[in-house]
Amino acid sequence: METTLRGVGVSHGVAIGEVRHMGTAVLEPPAKQIPAEDAAREQGRARKAVEAVAADLIARGNLAGGEAQAVLEAQAMMAQDPELMADVDRRIAVGSTAERAVYDALAAYRALLAGAGEYLAGRVADLDDVRNRIVARLLGVPMPGVPDSDEPYVLIARDLAPADTALLDPTLVLGFVTEEGGPTSHSAILARALGVPAVVALPGAGELAEGTVIAVDGSTGEIFVEPSAEKKAQLESAAAQRKASLSASTGPGATSDGHKVPLLANVGGPADVPAAVEAGAEGVGLFRTEFLFLDDSKQAPSEEKQVEAYRQVLEAFPEGRVVVRVLDAGADKPLDFLTPADEPNPALGVRGLRSLLDHPDVLCTQLTALAKAAEGLPVYLEVMAPMVADRTDAKAFADACRAAGLRAKFGAMVEIPSAALRARSILQEVEFLSLGTNDLAQYTFAADRQVGAVSRLQDPWQPALLDLVALSAEAAKAEGKSCGVCGEAASDPLLACVLTGLGVTSLSMGAASIPYVRSTLAKYTLAQCERAASAARASDTADEARTAAQAVLSGE
């Protein structure tokens, strides 16, 4: 029987497929005794599970090749270690279940590795993965991590951290559904980057049985469990119509009466550039540079390595605008060489520009690398600082840019309410503003963007957040400077019209969202967008703001 659930839609499109669950860390098996006559059977179960896991690791290694193959083969050898298996057999012989014996034997092995010097201690994580895989097989629960599937599926998870997604194959993942997260969570951002439908903050998502067929509408946030043939046809028809509409919309971003709104791409490194170019991005509105620094949390990358990576992105947009955000370390992106280890609340501590000003050598190297990367290229380079709180911060950043010989526009991100409230003051030191609506919402409402329970307050349609956007845009207009949005709010086509009406001068988003925003903007005049913005700001809740804006744009 078809049932309907509702979460928060964060990535457009429709996905219909079977449920596969993201495996979680295996819980410790209960320590219960078995009768002596069951020992041989349990020993056989343990051996069979170990051999199956080892064979799976070797098969994965053969497919991956290279260094990954060596790592996976080493893990398989760990699983099959004769001394380990002998210890498992001994524990079963004195009354342990197969899963408890494996858990305890590997715990003892783990302790030996952890205390055997730096190199062997580094293998502990590999050993933990082996333990989790064997115990999961014995318990009959999903394997840890990404599901094993030869057929496309809809991924269900409590939440998706960046590390969880490293092995995801976008050709197999039809869509995401998560219990946690919000519109600006990592899982939402990843879904939009991959161009797959996604719904987050869905209570009880983990209770959907493995193999259940569901339909995910990433626009409305609806989940249809065991949808009827009629419902499937209806959803597929709507998706096909949207796709045709997107294909017909090309060229620069603009309203129907010709008001230009450049549509830029958010990129996290050179790998994201092809999708941005294919989507028709007019440049890059947010080039996140953390990817270079997170590879090694012990030290900053060399100037040469940075120059090479930056130039790859700059070369992809000749005559285009590329806005680079300098390193935003701290909070959920700690770096051993840069961020304090003992902060009680890292999100409110030494983060972003604050970290860089405490380590001017790191900032200077990055700015120098950007200057060298742009040499001789016909690109419009702009560089901005994250977490700017006031004019003092803005001046310190602009001074550092000039000292590094950077020939570019210097800007400030508006992610803290104080920056929006004092935007005109900040603009005395820098040449543009860029609104990071993800963090601006988080700090405005004291609502962690990774916590699904407060997703209502992370909604970028919140009128208070729209007020801060309007303040920033008005300040920029008064100073004759630009004010863009590079937060995920820009990826919502309806909200993109409202942001345009608030006076925002450019919109930057994940590449997959650009066609949706371009197509929607082209339907309305600037005056209609302004009326929709006024209606949204006059509302009291995010839902009311969305409904009011929709009513204006639909002529109701």
Coordinates of C-alpha atoms in Angstrom, one line a residue:
M1 CA 0.0 0.0 0.0
E2 CA 1.4 3.4 -1.0
T3 CA 2.2 5.7 1.9
T4 CA 3.7 9.2 1.8
L5 CA 6.4 10.6 4.1
R6 CA 7.8 14.2 4.1
G7 CA 11.2 15.5 4.9
V8 CA 13.1 18.5 3.5
G9 CA 13.7 18.5 -0.2
V10 CA 17.2 19.8 -0.9
S11 CA 18.1 18.6 -4.5
H12 CA 15.7 18.7 -7.4
G13 CA 14.5 15.7 -9.4
V14 CA 12.8 12.4 -8.9
A15 CA 14.4 9.1 -8.0
I16 CA 12.6 5.7 -8.0
G17 CA 14.4 2.7 -6.8
E18 CA 15.1 0.1 -4.1
V19 CA 16.3 1.2 -0.7
R20 CA 19.9 0.4 0.3
H21 CA 21.1 1.5 3.7
M22 CA 24.5 3.0 4.5
G23 CA 26.2 0.6 6.9
T24 CA 27.0 2.0 10.3
A25 CA 29.8 1.2 12.8
V26 CA 29.1 -2.2 14.2
L27 CA 27.8 -2.3 17.8
E28 CA 29.7 -4.5 20.3
P29 CA 28.1 -8.0 20.2
P30 CA 26.6 -9.2 23.5
A31 CA 28.9 -11.4 25.6
K32 CA 26.7 -14.5 26.0
Q33 CA 27.8 -18.1 26.5
I34 CA 27.1 -20.9 24.1
P35 CA 26.7 -24.7 24.9
A36 CA 29.9 -26.7 24.3
E37 CA 28.2 -28.7 21.6
D38 CA 27.7 -25.5 19.5
A39 CA 31.4 -24.6 19.4
A40 CA 32.2 -26.4 16.2
R41 CA 29.3 -24.8 14.4
E42 CA 30.3 -21.3 15.7
Q43 CA 33.9 -21.9 14.6
G44 CA 32.7 -22.8 11.1
R45 CA 30.6 -19.6 11.0
A46 CA 33.6 -17.5 12.0
R47 CA 35.9 -19.1 9.4
K48 CA 33.3 -18.7 6.7
A49 CA 32.7 -15.0 7.5
V50 CA 36.5 -14.3 7.5
E51 CA 37.0 -16.0 4.2
A52 CA 34.1 -14.1 2.6
V53 CA 35.4 -10.8 3.8
A54 CA 38.9 -11.5 2.7
A55 CA 37.6 -12.6 -0.8
D56 CA 35.5 -9.4 -1.0
L57 CA 38.5 -7.2 -0.1
I58 CA 40.7 -8.8 -2.7
A59 CA 38.0 -8.5 -5.4
R60 CA 37.6 -4.8 -4.6
G61 CA 41.4 -4.4 -4.8
N62 CA 41.5 -6.0 -8.2
L63 CA 38.9 -3.6 -9.5
A64 CA 40.6 -0.5 -7.9
G65 CA 44.1 -1.3 -8.9
G66 CA 47.1 0.8 -7.9
E67 CA 47.8 1.7 -4.3
A68 CA 44.2 0.9 -3.2
Q69 CA 44.8 -2.7 -4.3
A70 CA 47.8 -3.0 -2.0
V71 CA 45.9 -1.6 0.9
L72 CA 42.9 -3.9 0.4
E73 CA 45.1 -6.9 0.0
A74 CA 46.9 -6.1 3.2
Q75 CA 43.5 -5.9 4.9
A76 CA 42.6 -9.3 3.5
M77 CA 45.9 -10.7 5.0
M78 CA 44.9 -9.3 8.4
A79 CA 41.6 -11.0 8.3
Q80 CA 43.2 -14.4 7.4
D81 CA 46.1 -14.2 9.9
P82 CA 46.5 -17.8 11.3
E83 CA 47.3 -16.6 14.8
L84 CA 44.2 -14.4 14.8
M85 CA 42.0 -17.3 13.7
A86 CA 43.6 -19.6 16.3
D87 CA 42.6 -17.0 19.0
V88 CA 39.1 -16.9 17.6
D89 CA 38.8 -20.7 17.8
R90 CA 40.1 -20.7 21.4
R91 CA 37.6 -18.1 22.5
I92 CA 34.7 -20.0 20.9
A93 CA 35.9 -23.2 22.6
V94 CA 35.4 -21.7 26.0
G95 CA 31.9 -20.4 25.2
S96 CA 32.0 -17.2 23.1
T97 CA 29.7 -16.8 20.1
A98 CA 31.5 -16.4 16.7
E99 CA 30.8 -12.7 16.5
R100 CA 32.0 -12.0 20.1
A101 CA 35.1 -14.1 19.6
V102 CA 36.0 -12.2 16.5
Y103 CA 35.3 -8.9 18.3
D104 CA 37.5 -9.7 21.3
A105 CA 40.3 -11.3 19.3
L106 CA 40.6 -8.3 17.1
A107 CA 40.4 -6.0 20.1
A108 CA 43.5 -7.7 21.6
Y109 CA 45.3 -7.6 18.2
R110 CA 44.3 -3.9 17.9
A111 CA 45.9 -3.1 21.3
L112 CA 49.1 -4.8 20.2
L113 CA 49.3 -2.7 17.0
A114 CA 48.5 0.5 18.8
G115 CA 51.4 0.1 21.1
A116 CA 53.9 -1.2 18.6
G117 CA 55.3 2.0 17.1
E118 CA 54.0 4.7 14.8
Y119 CA 53.9 2.6 11.6
L120 CA 51.9 -0.3 13.0
A121 CA 49.7 2.0 15.0
G122 CA 48.7 3.5 11.7
R123 CA 47.2 0.2 10.6
V124 CA 44.6 0.3 13.5
A125 CA 42.0 1.9 11.3
D126 CA 42.4 -0.8 8.7
L127 CA 42.0 -3.5 11.4
D128 CA 38.9 -1.8 12.7
D129 CA 37.4 -1.9 9.2
V130 CA 38.2 -5.7 8.9
R131 CA 36.6 -6.3 12.3
N132 CA 33.5 -4.3 11.4
R133 CA 33.1 -6.2 8.1
I134 CA 33.4 -9.7 9.7
V135 CA 31.1 -8.9 12.6
A136 CA 28.6 -7.3 10.3
R137 CA 28.5 -10.5 8.2
L138 CA 28.1 -12.7 11.3
L139 CA 25.3 -10.5 12.6
G140 CA 23.5 -10.3 9.3
V141 CA 23.5 -6.5 9.2
P142 CA 24.5 -4.2 6.3
M143 CA 28.3 -3.9 5.8
P144 CA 29.9 -0.7 7.2
G145 CA 30.0 2.1 4.7
V146 CA 28.7 2.3 1.2
P147 CA 26.3 -0.5 0.2
D148 CA 27.4 -3.3 -2.1
S149 CA 25.1 -3.2 -5.2
D150 CA 25.4 -3.9 -8.9
E151 CA 22.0 -2.2 -9.5
P152 CA 21.1 1.5 -9.0
Y153 CA 19.6 2.3 -5.6
V154 CA 18.3 5.0 -3.3
L155 CA 20.7 5.5 -0.4
I156 CA 19.3 5.8 3.1
A157 CA 21.6 7.0 5.9
R158 CA 21.4 8.7 9.3
D159 CA 23.6 11.4 7.7
L160 CA 26.5 11.5 5.3
A161 CA 29.8 12.9 6.3
P162 CA 32.3 13.8 3.6
A163 CA 34.4 10.7 4.4
D164 CA 31.3 8.5 3.9
T165 CA 30.9 9.7 0.4
A166 CA 34.4 9.0 -0.9
L167 CA 33.4 5.7 -2.6
L168 CA 29.9 6.7 -3.8
D169 CA 29.4 6.0 -7.5
P170 CA 27.0 8.6 -9.0
T171 CA 26.0 6.1 -11.7
L172 CA 24.6 3.8 -9.0
V173 CA 23.2 6.3 -6.4
L174 CA 19.8 7.4 -7.7
G175 CA 19.1 9.6 -4.8
F176 CA 19.6 10.2 -1.0
V177 CA 17.4 10.2 2.0
T178 CA 18.8 11.0 5.4
E179 CA 17.3 11.2 8.9
E180 CA 19.6 14.0 10.0
G181 CA 20.9 17.1 8.2
G182 CA 19.3 20.2 6.8
P183 CA 19.2 22.3 3.6
T184 CA 22.9 23.2 4.1
S185 CA 24.2 20.0 5.5
H186 CA 27.1 18.1 3.8
S187 CA 24.6 15.5 2.5
A188 CA 22.5 18.2 0.9
I189 CA 25.5 19.9 -0.7
L190 CA 26.9 16.5 -2.0
A191 CA 23.5 15.6 -3.5
R192 CA 23.4 18.8 -5.4
A193 CA 27.0 18.5 -6.5
L194 CA 26.2 15.0 -7.9
G195 CA 23.0 16.2 -9.4
V196 CA 20.8 13.5 -7.7
P197 CA 17.5 14.1 -5.9
A198 CA 17.7 14.2 -2.1
V199 CA 15.5 14.6 0.9
V200 CA 17.0 15.2 4.4
A201 CA 15.6 15.5 8.0
L202 CA 13.2 12.6 7.4
P203 CA 12.3 11.1 10.8
G204 CA 12.3 7.3 10.7
A205 CA 14.1 7.0 7.4
G206 CA 16.3 4.3 8.9
E207 CA 13.1 2.1 9.4
L208 CA 12.5 1.8 5.7
A209 CA 13.2 -1.9 5.0
E210 CA 16.1 -2.9 2.7
G211 CA 14.9 -3.5 -0.8
T212 CA 11.7 -1.5 -0.4
V213 CA 10.8 0.5 -3.6
I214 CA 10.4 4.2 -2.9
A215 CA 10.1 7.4 -5.0
V216 CA 12.0 10.4 -3.9
D217 CA 10.8 13.9 -4.9
G218 CA 13.8 16.2 -4.2
S219 CA 11.8 19.3 -4.9
T220 CA 8.9 18.8 -2.5
G221 CA 10.6 16.6 0.1
E222 CA 8.0 13.8 -0.4
I223 CA 8.8 10.1 -0.2
F224 CA 6.3 7.7 -1.7
V225 CA 6.7 4.2 -0.2
E226 CA 5.8 1.4 -2.6
P227 CA 4.4 3.9 -5.1
S228 CA 1.6 2.8 -7.5
A229 CA 2.2 2.5 -11.2
E230 CA 0.1 5.6 -11.6
K231 CA 2.2 7.6 -9.1
K232 CA 5.4 6.5 -10.8
A233 CA 4.1 7.5 -14.2
Q234 CA 3.0 10.9 -12.8
L235 CA 6.4 11.6 -11.2
E236 CA 8.4 10.5 -14.3
S237 CA 6.2 12.6 -16.6
A238 CA 6.8 15.7 -14.4
A239 CA 10.5 15.0 -14.3
A240 CA 10.6 14.7 -18.1
Q241 CA 8.8 18.0 -18.5
R242 CA 11.3 19.7 -16.2
K243 CA 14.2 18.2 -18.1
A244 CA 12.8 19.5 -21.4
S245 CA 12.3 23.0 -19.9
L246 CA 15.9 23.0 -18.7
S247 CA 17.3 22.0 -22.1
A248 CA 15.5 24.9 -23.7
S249 CA 17.1 27.5 -21.3
T250 CA 20.6 28.5 -22.3
G251 CA 22.9 31.6 -22.1
P252 CA 23.7 34.0 -19.3
G253 CA 21.5 34.3 -16.3
A254 CA 18.8 37.1 -16.6
T255 CA 15.3 38.0 -15.8
S256 CA 12.7 38.0 -18.6
D257 CA 13.1 41.8 -19.0
G258 CA 16.9 41.5 -19.4
H259 CA 18.2 42.3 -15.9
K260 CA 21.5 40.4 -15.8
V261 CA 22.1 38.0 -12.9
P262 CA 25.4 36.1 -13.5
L263 CA 25.1 32.5 -12.5
L264 CA 28.3 31.1 -11.1
A265 CA 29.4 27.8 -9.8
N266 CA 30.6 26.6 -6.4
V267 CA 33.6 24.4 -6.8
G268 CA 35.8 22.5 -4.3
G269 CA 38.7 21.9 -6.6
P270 CA 39.7 21.1 -10.2
A271 CA 37.6 18.0 -10.3
D272 CA 34.4 20.1 -10.1
V273 CA 35.3 22.3 -13.1
P274 CA 34.0 20.1 -16.0
A275 CA 30.5 20.0 -14.6
A276 CA 30.5 23.7 -14.0
V277 CA 31.6 24.4 -17.6
E278 CA 29.0 21.9 -19.0
A279 CA 26.3 23.6 -16.9
G280 CA 27.1 27.0 -18.5
A281 CA 28.5 28.6 -15.4
E282 CA 29.6 32.2 -16.1
G283 CA 32.5 31.8 -13.7
V284 CA 33.1 30.6 -10.2
G285 CA 31.4 32.4 -7.3
L286 CA 33.0 30.2 -4.6
F287 CA 36.3 28.3 -5.0
R288 CA 36.7 26.4 -1.8
T289 CA 40.5 25.9 -1.3
E290 CA 40.3 23.6 1.7
F291 CA 40.8 20.5 -0.5
L292 CA 44.5 21.3 -0.7
F293 CA 44.9 21.6 3.0
L294 CA 42.8 18.7 4.3
D295 CA 45.1 16.2 2.5
D296 CA 47.6 16.6 5.3
S297 CA 46.4 18.2 8.5
K298 CA 50.0 18.4 9.8
Q299 CA 51.4 21.0 7.5
A300 CA 50.3 23.5 4.8
P301 CA 50.8 22.6 1.1
S302 CA 53.7 24.1 -0.7
E303 CA 53.3 27.3 -2.7
E304 CA 54.1 25.3 -5.9
K305 CA 51.4 22.8 -5.2
Q306 CA 48.9 25.5 -4.6
V307 CA 49.8 27.4 -7.8
E308 CA 49.3 24.3 -9.9
A309 CA 45.8 23.6 -8.4
Y310 CA 44.6 27.2 -8.6
R311 CA 45.8 27.6 -12.2
Q312 CA 43.8 24.6 -13.3
V313 CA 40.6 26.3 -12.2
L314 CA 41.5 29.8 -13.4
E315 CA 42.4 28.5 -16.9
A316 CA 38.9 26.9 -17.3
F317 CA 37.2 30.3 -17.2
P318 CA 39.0 32.7 -19.7
E319 CA 37.4 36.1 -19.5
G320 CA 35.2 34.8 -16.6
R321 CA 35.1 35.7 -13.0
V322 CA 36.6 33.4 -10.4
V323 CA 36.1 34.2 -6.7
V324 CA 38.5 32.3 -4.4
R325 CA 37.8 31.9 -0.7
V326 CA 41.1 31.7 1.2
L327 CA 41.4 28.8 3.6
D328 CA 38.4 28.4 6.0
A329 CA 39.9 26.2 8.7
G330 CA 38.4 25.4 12.1
A331 CA 35.0 24.2 13.4
D332 CA 34.3 21.0 11.2
K333 CA 37.5 21.5 9.3
P334 CA 40.3 21.3 12.0
L335 CA 43.9 21.4 10.9
D336 CA 46.6 20.4 13.4
F337 CA 49.1 23.1 12.2
L338 CA 46.5 25.9 12.3
T339 CA 43.5 25.5 14.6
P340 CA 43.6 25.2 18.4
A341 CA 42.9 21.6 19.7
D342 CA 41.2 22.5 23.0
E343 CA 38.5 25.0 22.1
P344 CA 35.3 24.4 24.0
N345 CA 33.2 25.6 20.9
P346 CA 35.3 25.6 17.7
A347 CA 32.4 27.1 15.6
L348 CA 32.6 30.2 17.8
G349 CA 36.3 30.3 18.2
V350 CA 39.4 30.8 16.1
R351 CA 38.0 29.9 12.7
G352 CA 38.4 31.2 9.1
L353 CA 40.2 34.6 8.8
R354 CA 40.9 34.5 12.6
S355 CA 43.1 31.4 12.1
L356 CA 44.9 33.0 9.1
L357 CA 45.6 36.2 10.9
D358 CA 47.1 34.2 13.8
H359 CA 49.3 32.4 11.2
P360 CA 50.2 35.2 8.6
D361 CA 52.8 32.9 6.9
V362 CA 50.0 30.5 5.8
L363 CA 47.9 33.4 4.5
C364 CA 50.8 35.0 2.8
T365 CA 51.8 31.8 1.0
Q366 CA 48.2 31.2 -0.2
L367 CA 47.8 34.8 -1.5
T368 CA 51.2 34.7 -3.2
A369 CA 50.3 31.4 -4.9
L370 CA 47.0 32.9 -6.1
A371 CA 48.9 35.9 -7.6
K372 CA 51.3 33.6 -9.4
A373 CA 48.5 31.3 -10.6
A374 CA 46.7 34.2 -12.3
E375 CA 49.8 35.6 -14.0
G376 CA 49.2 35.9 -17.8
L377 CA 45.6 34.7 -17.7
P378 CA 42.7 36.7 -18.9
V379 CA 40.6 35.9 -15.8
Y380 CA 38.9 38.2 -13.4
L381 CA 40.3 37.0 -10.1
E382 CA 38.6 38.0 -6.9
V383 CA 39.7 36.8 -3.5
M384 CA 37.6 36.8 -0.3
A385 CA 38.1 36.1 3.4
P386 CA 35.7 33.8 5.4
M387 CA 34.2 34.7 8.7
V388 CA 34.7 38.5 8.6
A389 CA 33.2 40.1 11.6
D390 CA 33.9 43.8 11.2
R391 CA 35.9 46.5 9.4
T392 CA 39.0 45.7 11.4
D393 CA 38.9 42.1 10.0
A394 CA 38.3 43.4 6.5
K395 CA 41.2 45.9 6.6
A396 CA 43.6 43.2 7.9
F397 CA 42.7 41.0 5.0
A398 CA 43.0 43.7 2.4
D399 CA 46.4 44.8 3.8
A400 CA 47.6 41.2 3.5
C401 CA 46.4 40.9 -0.1
R402 CA 48.3 44.1 -1.0
A403 CA 51.4 43.0 0.8
A404 CA 51.4 39.7 -1.2
G405 CA 51.3 41.7 -4.5
L406 CA 47.9 40.3 -5.4
R407 CA 46.3 42.0 -8.4
A408 CA 42.7 41.2 -7.7
K409 CA 39.6 42.5 -6.1
F410 CA 39.5 41.8 -2.4
G411 CA 36.2 40.9 -0.7
A412 CA 34.6 39.8 2.5
M413 CA 32.2 36.9 3.2
V414 CA 29.0 37.8 5.1
E415 CA 28.5 34.8 7.4
I416 CA 28.2 36.5 10.8
P417 CA 25.2 38.8 11.5
S418 CA 27.5 41.6 12.6
A419 CA 29.0 41.7 9.0
A420 CA 25.5 42.2 7.5
L421 CA 24.5 44.8 10.1
R422 CA 27.7 46.8 9.4
A423 CA 28.2 45.9 5.7
R424 CA 28.6 49.5 4.6
S425 CA 31.5 49.9 7.1
I426 CA 33.2 46.7 5.9
L427 CA 32.8 48.0 2.3
Q428 CA 35.1 50.9 3.1
E429 CA 38.0 48.3 3.1
V430 CA 36.9 45.8 0.4
E431 CA 35.4 45.8 -3.0
F432 CA 32.7 43.2 -2.8
L433 CA 30.6 41.1 -0.5
S434 CA 29.6 37.5 -0.8
L435 CA 26.9 36.1 1.4
G436 CA 27.5 32.6 2.8
T437 CA 23.9 31.9 3.7
N438 CA 24.7 28.4 5.2
D439 CA 26.8 29.8 8.1
L440 CA 24.8 33.1 8.2
A441 CA 21.7 31.1 9.0
Q442 CA 23.6 29.0 11.5
Y443 CA 24.9 32.0 13.4
T444 CA 21.7 34.0 13.2
F445 CA 19.5 31.3 14.7
A446 CA 22.1 29.5 16.9
A447 CA 21.2 26.4 14.9
D448 CA 23.9 23.9 13.9
R449 CA 23.6 23.2 10.2
Q450 CA 24.4 19.5 10.7
V451 CA 21.6 18.9 13.3
G452 CA 18.3 17.8 11.7
A453 CA 16.3 18.6 14.8
V454 CA 16.8 22.4 14.2
S455 CA 16.4 22.2 10.4
R456 CA 13.5 24.6 10.6
L457 CA 15.9 27.3 11.7
Q458 CA 18.4 26.5 8.9
D459 CA 15.8 27.1 6.2
P460 CA 17.2 30.0 4.0
W461 CA 13.6 31.2 3.6
Q462 CA 13.5 32.5 7.2
P463 CA 12.5 36.1 7.0
A464 CA 15.2 37.2 9.5
L465 CA 17.8 35.8 7.2
L466 CA 16.2 37.6 4.2
D467 CA 16.4 40.8 6.2
L468 CA 20.2 40.3 6.6
V469 CA 20.6 39.6 2.9
A470 CA 18.6 42.8 2.1
L471 CA 20.8 44.9 4.5
S472 CA 24.0 43.6 2.8
A473 CA 22.7 44.2 -0.8
E474 CA 21.4 47.7 0.1
A475 CA 24.8 48.6 1.6
A476 CA 26.7 47.3 -1.5
K477 CA 24.3 49.3 -3.8
A478 CA 24.9 52.4 -1.8
E479 CA 28.7 52.0 -2.2
G480 CA 28.5 51.1 -5.9
K481 CA 29.8 47.6 -5.2
S482 CA 28.7 44.1 -5.8
C483 CA 27.0 41.7 -3.4
G484 CA 26.6 38.0 -4.4
V485 CA 25.2 34.9 -2.7
C486 CA 27.4 31.8 -2.7
G487 CA 25.5 29.8 0.0
E488 CA 23.3 26.9 -1.0
A489 CA 20.3 29.3 -0.8
A490 CA 21.1 30.3 -4.4
S491 CA 20.4 26.8 -5.7
D492 CA 16.7 27.1 -4.9
P493 CA 15.2 28.5 -8.1
L494 CA 12.3 30.2 -6.4
L495 CA 14.5 31.7 -3.7
A496 CA 17.0 32.8 -6.4
C497 CA 14.2 35.0 -7.8
V498 CA 13.7 36.5 -4.3
L499 CA 17.4 37.1 -3.8
T500 CA 17.5 38.9 -7.1
G501 CA 14.6 41.0 -5.9
L502 CA 16.5 41.8 -2.7
G503 CA 19.2 43.3 -4.8
V504 CA 21.8 40.5 -4.9
T505 CA 24.0 41.0 -8.0
S506 CA 25.1 37.4 -8.7
L507 CA 24.2 33.9 -7.6
S508 CA 26.6 31.0 -7.1
M509 CA 25.6 27.3 -6.6
G510 CA 26.4 23.7 -7.3
A511 CA 26.8 23.2 -11.0
A512 CA 23.7 20.9 -11.2
S513 CA 21.4 23.6 -10.0
I514 CA 22.4 26.2 -12.6
P515 CA 20.0 25.1 -15.3
Y516 CA 17.1 25.1 -12.8
V517 CA 17.9 28.6 -11.6
R518 CA 18.5 30.0 -15.2
S519 CA 15.2 28.6 -16.4
T520 CA 13.2 29.9 -13.5
L521 CA 14.7 33.4 -13.5
A522 CA 14.0 33.8 -17.2
K523 CA 10.2 33.5 -16.5
Y524 CA 9.9 36.6 -14.4
T525 CA 10.7 40.3 -14.6
L526 CA 12.9 42.2 -12.1
A527 CA 9.8 43.9 -10.8
Q528 CA 8.1 40.6 -10.1
C529 CA 11.2 39.4 -8.2
E530 CA 11.1 42.6 -6.1
R531 CA 7.5 42.1 -5.3
A532 CA 8.1 38.5 -4.3
A533 CA 11.0 39.6 -2.1
S534 CA 8.8 42.1 -0.3
A535 CA 6.1 39.5 0.3
A536 CA 8.6 37.1 1.6
R537 CA 10.1 39.6 4.0
A538 CA 6.7 40.6 5.3
S539 CA 6.0 37.0 6.4
D540 CA 6.7 35.6 9.9
T541 CA 7.9 32.0 9.0
A542 CA 9.9 30.3 6.3
D543 CA 6.9 28.4 5.0
E544 CA 4.8 31.6 4.9
A545 CA 7.6 33.4 3.1
R546 CA 7.9 30.7 0.5
T547 CA 4.2 30.5 -0.1
A548 CA 3.9 34.3 -0.3
A549 CA 6.7 34.6 -2.9
Q550 CA 5.2 31.7 -4.9
A551 CA 1.8 33.5 -4.9
V552 CA 3.3 36.7 -6.2
L553 CA 5.2 35.0 -9.0
S554 CA 2.3 32.8 -10.1
G555 CA 0.0 35.9 -10.3
E556 CA -2.4 34.8 -7.5

